[in-house]
Amino acid sequence: MSTAGKPIRCRAAVGRAPGEPLVMEEIMVAPPMPREVRIRVICTSLCHTDLSIWKLKDPPGMFPRIFGHEAIGVVESVGEDVDEVTEGDTVIPIFVSECGECEDCRSKKSNLCSKLPFRVSPWMPRYDSSRFTDLNGEVIYHFMNVSSFSEYTVVDVANVAKIDPLVPPNRACLLSCAVGTGVGAAWKIANVKEGSTVAIFGLGSVGLAVAEGARLCGATRIIGVDVNPDKKEIGKKFGVTDFVNPGNCGDKPASQLINEMTGGGADYCFECIGVAPLVKEAYACCRNGWGKTVVIGVARPGSELGVNFQDVLDGGGKSIMGCVYGGIKAKSDIPILLKRYLDKELQLDEFVTHEIQFDEINKAFDLLIEGQCLRCVIWMNN
């Protein structure tokens, strides 16, 4: 019997309280409204952003909530006025909207949508309402326009990218956030040039993806900066040529060491952790005249960045810029990246360190908290 137009009862891992294990329970998923799509999730993965918001007692932390925003699935049904995807299509839901109508979406200069701007909202982006309720009728909040820790979810059509169904789902899902962000930051935001030097502060999944993106762009030297010595060998898999452990630099800050190593600084520097002092460090070892510092890491709410005024003037043409989802326009850029994966140019396999079943989802949280994984893929029904 077709489920289109009807509520669906399914399993979801619900966050009931900040920092507490997710609760596996049955919920109701409403049919999609106009310009929305209901998706059967195939697999998902856990990101540090899920972890960060899951811990918050105050907004943007809100409960009960269905987390998850890295995923892949199949369209189960569509609402009115949806024509770019149809039932049975394989899609990747994306937290950044692309309406295709506003000035920003029509421009090649940005991936930010002004009609449906990104926010860590508890609601659907177009209607400010939820499609989730528990079996008692209580509203369950959405997360980052995706909420993939559920067997079925509803997303706006502006947050869906149709992809080739032949791509392994446990690899394709990685491009919906971390790997897409890192690769895109090097490719789309910094526009790393062949033969250049890159410095990356933080070699988690995003930082390693930046290294991968810089490698694909032809960077000759990629310097990884991390306090975890194990990241030295891991980084080599993604093109890292030099490794700096700030804890082993003596009295020198890492930025000074990098300036000495490069004879004046890296052409491109990336901050991938979300710590204001590290942004200043990255800017300090970015080459004067033309260097670019790209801020990717998500800081705590209310964090402020202070850069010395004279340093900005003395830097000449060097710049500092923010980055949302690596500047990627999902509907057009994700198919390009997936083709590069199928052509064995882009590495995705190396990011997956663990794969588990949906019932074990709290294990994924433990692995990430303990620093034991890059990406843990969670299969919904495998």
mmCIF file with all atom_site columns, C-alpha atoms in Angstrom, residues 118-245:
data_model
loop_
_atom_site.group_PDB
_atom_site.id
_atom_site.type_symbol
_atom_site.label_atom_id
_atom_site.label_alt_id
_atom_site.label_comp_id
_atom_site.label_asym_id
_atom_site.label_entity_id
_atom_site.label_seq_id
_atom_site.pdbx_PDB_ins_code
_atom_site.Cartn_x
_atom_site.Cartn_y
_atom_site.Cartn_z
_atom_site.occupancy
_atom_site.B_iso_or_equiv
_atom_site.pdbx_formal_charge
_atom_site.auth_seq_id
_atom_site.auth_comp_id
_atom_site.auth_asym_id
_atom_site.auth_atom_id
_atom_site.pdbx_PDB_model_num
ATOM 1   C CA . PHE A 1 118 ? 20.859 28.674 7.220  1.00 0.00 ? 118 PHE A CA 1
ATOM 2   C CA . ARG A 1 119 ? 20.045 28.593 10.930 1.00 0.00 ? 119 ARG A CA 1
ATOM 3   C CA . VAL A 1 120 ? 20.141 25.873 13.576 1.00 0.00 ? 120 VAL A CA 1
ATOM 4   C CA . SER A 1 121 ? 16.365 25.892 13.745 1.00 0.00 ? 121 SER A CA 1
ATOM 5   C CA . PRO A 1 122 ? 14.026 23.383 15.410 1.00 0.00 ? 122 PRO A CA 1
ATOM 6   C CA . TRP A 1 123 ? 11.602 23.734 12.482 1.00 0.00 ? 123 TRP A CA 1
ATOM 7   C CA . MET A 1 124 ? 11.250 23.107 8.783  1.00 0.00 ? 124 MET A CA 1
ATOM 8   C CA . PRO A 1 125 ? 12.803 26.101 6.977  1.00 0.00 ? 125 PRO A CA 1
ATOM 9   C CA . ARG A 1 126 ? 9.792  27.168 4.921  1.00 0.00 ? 126 ARG A CA 1
ATOM 10  C CA . TYR A 1 127 ? 6.956  26.790 7.441  1.00 0.00 ? 127 TYR A CA 1
ATOM 11  C CA . ASP A 1 128 ? 8.484  26.977 10.943 1.00 0.00 ? 128 ASP A CA 1
ATOM 12  C CA . SER A 1 129 ? 6.738  23.780 11.994 1.00 0.00 ? 129 SER A CA 1
ATOM 13  C CA . SER A 1 130 ? 7.725  20.161 12.667 1.00 0.00 ? 130 SER A CA 1
ATOM 14  C CA . ARG A 1 131 ? 6.918  16.946 10.786 1.00 0.00 ? 131 ARG A CA 1
ATOM 15  C CA . PHE A 1 132 ? 7.776  14.762 13.788 1.00 0.00 ? 132 PHE A CA 1
ATOM 16  C CA . THR A 1 133 ? 5.642  13.742 16.767 1.00 0.00 ? 133 THR A CA 1
ATOM 17  C CA . ASP A 1 134 ? 6.031  10.960 19.295 1.00 0.00 ? 134 ASP A CA 1
ATOM 18  C CA . LEU A 1 135 ? 3.259  8.416  19.870 1.00 0.00 ? 135 LEU A CA 1
ATOM 19  C CA . ASN A 1 136 ? 1.756  10.695 22.527 1.00 0.00 ? 136 ASN A CA 1
ATOM 20  C CA . GLY A 1 137 ? 1.421  13.518 20.021 1.00 0.00 ? 137 GLY A CA 1
ATOM 21  C CA . GLU A 1 138 ? 4.290  15.595 21.463 1.00 0.00 ? 138 GLU A CA 1
ATOM 22  C CA . VAL A 1 139 ? 6.206  17.633 18.891 1.00 0.00 ? 139 VAL A CA 1
ATOM 23  C CA . ILE A 1 140 ? 9.801  16.546 18.249 1.00 0.00 ? 140 ILE A CA 1
ATOM 24  C CA . TYR A 1 141 ? 12.152 19.211 16.924 1.00 0.00 ? 141 TYR A CA 1
ATOM 25  C CA . HIS A 1 142 ? 14.147 19.129 13.697 1.00 0.00 ? 142 HIS A CA 1
ATOM 26  C CA . PHE A 1 143 ? 17.894 19.668 13.391 1.00 0.00 ? 143 PHE A CA 1
ATOM 27  C CA . MET A 1 144 ? 19.825 21.542 10.686 1.00 0.00 ? 144 MET A CA 1
ATOM 28  C CA . ASN A 1 145 ? 17.117 20.990 8.050  1.00 0.00 ? 145 ASN A CA 1
ATOM 29  C CA . VAL A 1 146 ? 17.845 17.234 7.881  1.00 0.00 ? 146 VAL A CA 1
ATOM 30  C CA . SER A 1 147 ? 17.235 15.153 11.078 1.00 0.00 ? 147 SER A CA 1
ATOM 31  C CA . SER A 1 148 ? 18.630 11.912 9.695  1.00 0.00 ? 148 SER A CA 1
ATOM 32  C CA . PHE A 1 149 ? 18.612 9.846  12.914 1.00 0.00 ? 149 PHE A CA 1
ATOM 33  C CA . SER A 1 150 ? 15.218 8.554  11.861 1.00 0.00 ? 150 SER A CA 1
ATOM 34  C CA . GLU A 1 151 ? 14.200 5.860  9.383  1.00 0.00 ? 151 GLU A CA 1
ATOM 35  C CA . TYR A 1 152 ? 12.135 8.523  7.597  1.00 0.00 ? 152 TYR A CA 1
ATOM 36  C CA . THR A 1 153 ? 12.606 12.264 7.560  1.00 0.00 ? 153 THR A CA 1
ATOM 37  C CA . VAL A 1 154 ? 11.149 15.276 5.754  1.00 0.00 ? 154 VAL A CA 1
ATOM 38  C CA . VAL A 1 155 ? 13.348 17.940 4.169  1.00 0.00 ? 155 VAL A CA 1
ATOM 39  C CA . ASP A 1 156 ? 12.725 20.935 1.970  1.00 0.00 ? 156 ASP A CA 1
ATOM 40  C CA . VAL A 1 157 ? 13.349 20.383 -1.740 1.00 0.00 ? 157 VAL A CA 1
ATOM 41  C CA . ALA A 1 158 ? 15.888 23.229 -1.507 1.00 0.00 ? 158 ALA A CA 1
ATOM 42  C CA . ASN A 1 159 ? 17.926 20.925 0.761  1.00 0.00 ? 159 ASN A CA 1
ATOM 43  C CA . VAL A 1 160 ? 18.050 17.902 -1.524 1.00 0.00 ? 160 VAL A CA 1
ATOM 44  C CA . ALA A 1 161 ? 20.672 16.911 -4.097 1.00 0.00 ? 161 ALA A CA 1
ATOM 45  C CA . LYS A 1 162 ? 19.821 14.101 -6.518 1.00 0.00 ? 162 LYS A CA 1
ATOM 46  C CA . ILE A 1 163 ? 22.736 11.722 -7.108 1.00 0.00 ? 163 ILE A CA 1
ATOM 47  C CA . ASP A 1 164 ? 23.729 8.615  -9.065 1.00 0.00 ? 164 ASP A CA 1
ATOM 48  C CA . PRO A 1 165 ? 22.265 5.591  -7.214 1.00 0.00 ? 165 PRO A CA 1
ATOM 49  C CA . LEU A 1 166 ? 25.322 3.504  -8.154 1.00 0.00 ? 166 LEU A CA 1
ATOM 50  C CA . VAL A 1 167 ? 27.563 5.368  -5.680 1.00 0.00 ? 167 VAL A CA 1
ATOM 51  C CA . PRO A 1 168 ? 27.956 3.332  -2.453 1.00 0.00 ? 168 PRO A CA 1
ATOM 52  C CA . PRO A 1 169 ? 25.674 5.028  0.110  1.00 0.00 ? 169 PRO A CA 1
ATOM 53  C CA . ASN A 1 170 ? 28.157 4.607  2.965  1.00 0.00 ? 170 ASN A CA 1
ATOM 54  C CA . ARG A 1 171 ? 30.553 6.818  1.010  1.00 0.00 ? 171 ARG A CA 1
ATOM 55  C CA . ALA A 1 172 ? 28.199 9.286  -0.662 1.00 0.00 ? 172 ALA A CA 1
ATOM 56  C CA . CYS A 1 173 ? 26.706 10.367 2.684  1.00 0.00 ? 173 CYS A CA 1
ATOM 57  C CA . LEU A 1 174 ? 30.080 11.796 3.772  1.00 0.00 ? 174 LEU A CA 1
ATOM 58  C CA . LEU A 1 175 ? 29.777 14.639 1.282  1.00 0.00 ? 175 LEU A CA 1
ATOM 59  C CA . SER A 1 176 ? 26.679 16.035 2.975  1.00 0.00 ? 176 SER A CA 1
ATOM 60  C CA . CYS A 1 177 ? 28.791 17.810 5.600  1.00 0.00 ? 177 CYS A CA 1
ATOM 61  C CA . ALA A 1 178 ? 32.357 17.183 6.814  1.00 0.00 ? 178 ALA A CA 1
ATOM 62  C CA . VAL A 1 179 ? 34.134 15.894 3.722  1.00 0.00 ? 179 VAL A CA 1
ATOM 63  C CA . GLY A 1 180 ? 32.165 18.203 1.448  1.00 0.00 ? 180 GLY A CA 1
ATOM 64  C CA . THR A 1 181 ? 33.009 21.147 3.698  1.00 0.00 ? 181 THR A CA 1
ATOM 65  C CA . GLY A 1 182 ? 36.730 20.414 3.818  1.00 0.00 ? 182 GLY A CA 1
ATOM 66  C CA . VAL A 1 183 ? 37.222 19.587 0.157  1.00 0.00 ? 183 VAL A CA 1
ATOM 67  C CA . GLY A 1 184 ? 35.043 22.524 -0.837 1.00 0.00 ? 184 GLY A CA 1
ATOM 68  C CA . ALA A 1 185 ? 36.966 24.930 1.405  1.00 0.00 ? 185 ALA A CA 1
ATOM 69  C CA . ALA A 1 186 ? 40.151 24.198 -0.551 1.00 0.00 ? 186 ALA A CA 1
ATOM 70  C CA . TRP A 1 187 ? 38.433 23.974 -3.937 1.00 0.00 ? 187 TRP A CA 1
ATOM 71  C CA . LYS A 1 188 ? 35.680 26.610 -3.860 1.00 0.00 ? 188 LYS A CA 1
ATOM 72  C CA . ILE A 1 189 ? 36.534 29.073 -1.066 1.00 0.00 ? 189 ILE A CA 1
ATOM 73  C CA . ALA A 1 190 ? 40.338 29.300 -1.109 1.00 0.00 ? 190 ALA A CA 1
ATOM 74  C CA . ASN A 1 191 ? 40.719 28.231 -4.747 1.00 0.00 ? 191 ASN A CA 1
ATOM 75  C CA . VAL A 1 192 ? 44.042 26.574 -3.907 1.00 0.00 ? 192 VAL A CA 1
ATOM 76  C CA . LYS A 1 193 ? 46.481 26.889 -6.774 1.00 0.00 ? 193 LYS A CA 1
ATOM 77  C CA . GLU A 1 194 ? 48.800 24.209 -8.126 1.00 0.00 ? 194 GLU A CA 1
ATOM 78  C CA . GLY A 1 195 ? 52.249 24.267 -6.524 1.00 0.00 ? 195 GLY A CA 1
ATOM 79  C CA . SER A 1 196 ? 51.116 26.214 -3.450 1.00 0.00 ? 196 SER A CA 1
ATOM 80  C CA . THR A 1 197 ? 51.702 25.688 0.265  1.00 0.00 ? 197 THR A CA 1
ATOM 81  C CA . VAL A 1 198 ? 48.832 24.983 2.667  1.00 0.00 ? 198 VAL A CA 1
ATOM 82  C CA . ALA A 1 199 ? 48.675 24.913 6.483  1.00 0.00 ? 199 ALA A CA 1
ATOM 83  C CA . ILE A 1 200 ? 45.765 23.207 8.247  1.00 0.00 ? 200 ILE A CA 1
ATOM 84  C CA . PHE A 1 201 ? 45.045 23.733 11.953 1.00 0.00 ? 201 PHE A CA 1
ATOM 85  C CA . GLY A 1 202 ? 43.174 20.668 13.225 1.00 0.00 ? 202 GLY A CA 1
ATOM 86  C CA . LEU A 1 203 ? 43.302 17.270 11.519 1.00 0.00 ? 203 LEU A CA 1
ATOM 87  C CA . GLY A 1 204 ? 39.875 15.936 12.349 1.00 0.00 ? 204 GLY A CA 1
ATOM 88  C CA . SER A 1 205 ? 37.590 14.829 9.542  1.00 0.00 ? 205 SER A CA 1
ATOM 89  C CA . VAL A 1 206 ? 37.161 18.367 8.207  1.00 0.00 ? 206 VAL A CA 1
ATOM 90  C CA . GLY A 1 207 ? 40.868 19.184 8.382  1.00 0.00 ? 207 GLY A CA 1
ATOM 91  C CA . LEU A 1 208 ? 41.799 15.948 6.637  1.00 0.00 ? 208 LEU A CA 1
ATOM 92  C CA . ALA A 1 209 ? 39.180 16.721 3.994  1.00 0.00 ? 209 ALA A CA 1
ATOM 93  C CA . VAL A 1 210 ? 40.837 20.118 3.483  1.00 0.00 ? 210 VAL A CA 1
ATOM 94  C CA . ALA A 1 211 ? 44.110 18.241 2.931  1.00 0.00 ? 211 ALA A CA 1
ATOM 95  C CA . GLU A 1 212 ? 42.382 15.993 0.430  1.00 0.00 ? 212 GLU A CA 1
ATOM 96  C CA . GLY A 1 213 ? 40.932 18.997 -1.366 1.00 0.00 ? 213 GLY A CA 1
ATOM 97  C CA . ALA A 1 214 ? 44.310 20.753 -1.416 1.00 0.00 ? 214 ALA A CA 1
ATOM 98  C CA . ARG A 1 215 ? 45.917 17.597 -2.787 1.00 0.00 ? 215 ARG A CA 1
ATOM 99  C CA . LEU A 1 216 ? 43.332 17.445 -5.572 1.00 0.00 ? 216 LEU A CA 1
ATOM 100 C CA . CYS A 1 217 ? 44.014 21.110 -6.359 1.00 0.00 ? 217 CYS A CA 1
ATOM 101 C CA . GLY A 1 218 ? 47.720 20.363 -6.771 1.00 0.00 ? 218 GLY A CA 1
ATOM 102 C CA . ALA A 1 219 ? 49.193 21.864 -3.589 1.00 0.00 ? 219 ALA A CA 1
ATOM 103 C CA . THR A 1 220 ? 52.854 20.898 -3.308 1.00 0.00 ? 220 THR A CA 1
ATOM 104 C CA . ARG A 1 221 ? 53.235 21.248 0.447  1.00 0.00 ? 221 ARG A CA 1
ATOM 105 C CA . ILE A 1 222 ? 50.486 20.542 2.984  1.00 0.00 ? 222 ILE A CA 1
ATOM 106 C CA . ILE A 1 223 ? 51.348 21.227 6.628  1.00 0.00 ? 223 ILE A CA 1
ATOM 107 C CA . GLY A 1 224 ? 49.099 19.630 9.239  1.00 0.00 ? 224 GLY A CA 1
ATOM 108 C CA . VAL A 1 225 ? 48.932 21.111 12.750 1.00 0.00 ? 225 VAL A CA 1
ATOM 109 C CA . ASP A 1 226 ? 47.525 18.984 15.576 1.00 0.00 ? 226 ASP A CA 1
ATOM 110 C CA . VAL A 1 227 ? 48.311 18.140 19.199 1.00 0.00 ? 227 VAL A CA 1
ATOM 111 C CA . ASN A 1 228 ? 47.521 14.462 18.585 1.00 0.00 ? 228 ASN A CA 1
ATOM 112 C CA . PRO A 1 229 ? 50.731 12.757 17.382 1.00 0.00 ? 229 PRO A CA 1
ATOM 113 C CA . ASP A 1 230 ? 48.696 9.952  15.772 1.00 0.00 ? 230 ASP A CA 1
ATOM 114 C CA . LYS A 1 231 ? 47.440 12.437 13.196 1.00 0.00 ? 231 LYS A CA 1
ATOM 115 C CA . LYS A 1 232 ? 50.895 12.549 11.603 1.00 0.00 ? 232 LYS A CA 1
ATOM 116 C CA . GLU A 1 233 ? 50.513 9.121  9.991  1.00 0.00 ? 233 GLU A CA 1
ATOM 117 C CA . ILE A 1 234 ? 46.789 9.524  9.369  1.00 0.00 ? 234 ILE A CA 1
ATOM 118 C CA . GLY A 1 235 ? 47.414 12.823 7.598  1.00 0.00 ? 235 GLY A CA 1
ATOM 119 C CA . LYS A 1 236 ? 49.816 11.221 5.133  1.00 0.00 ? 236 LYS A CA 1
ATOM 120 C CA . LYS A 1 237 ? 46.905 9.259  3.643  1.00 0.00 ? 237 LYS A CA 1
ATOM 121 C CA . PHE A 1 238 ? 45.320 12.558 2.591  1.00 0.00 ? 238 PHE A CA 1
ATOM 122 C CA . GLY A 1 239 ? 48.394 14.329 1.259  1.00 0.00 ? 239 GLY A CA 1
ATOM 123 C CA . VAL A 1 240 ? 49.838 15.930 4.414  1.00 0.00 ? 240 VAL A CA 1
ATOM 124 C CA . THR A 1 241 ? 53.574 16.363 3.766  1.00 0.00 ? 241 THR A CA 1
ATOM 125 C CA . ASP A 1 242 ? 54.670 18.032 7.020  1.00 0.00 ? 242 ASP A CA 1
ATOM 126 C CA . PHE A 1 243 ? 53.384 17.744 10.576 1.00 0.00 ? 243 PHE A CA 1
ATOM 127 C CA . VAL A 1 244 ? 53.586 20.263 13.416 1.00 0.00 ? 244 VAL A CA 1
ATOM 128 C CA . ASN A 1 245 ? 52.636 19.375 16.979 1.00 0.00 ? 245 ASN A CA 1
#
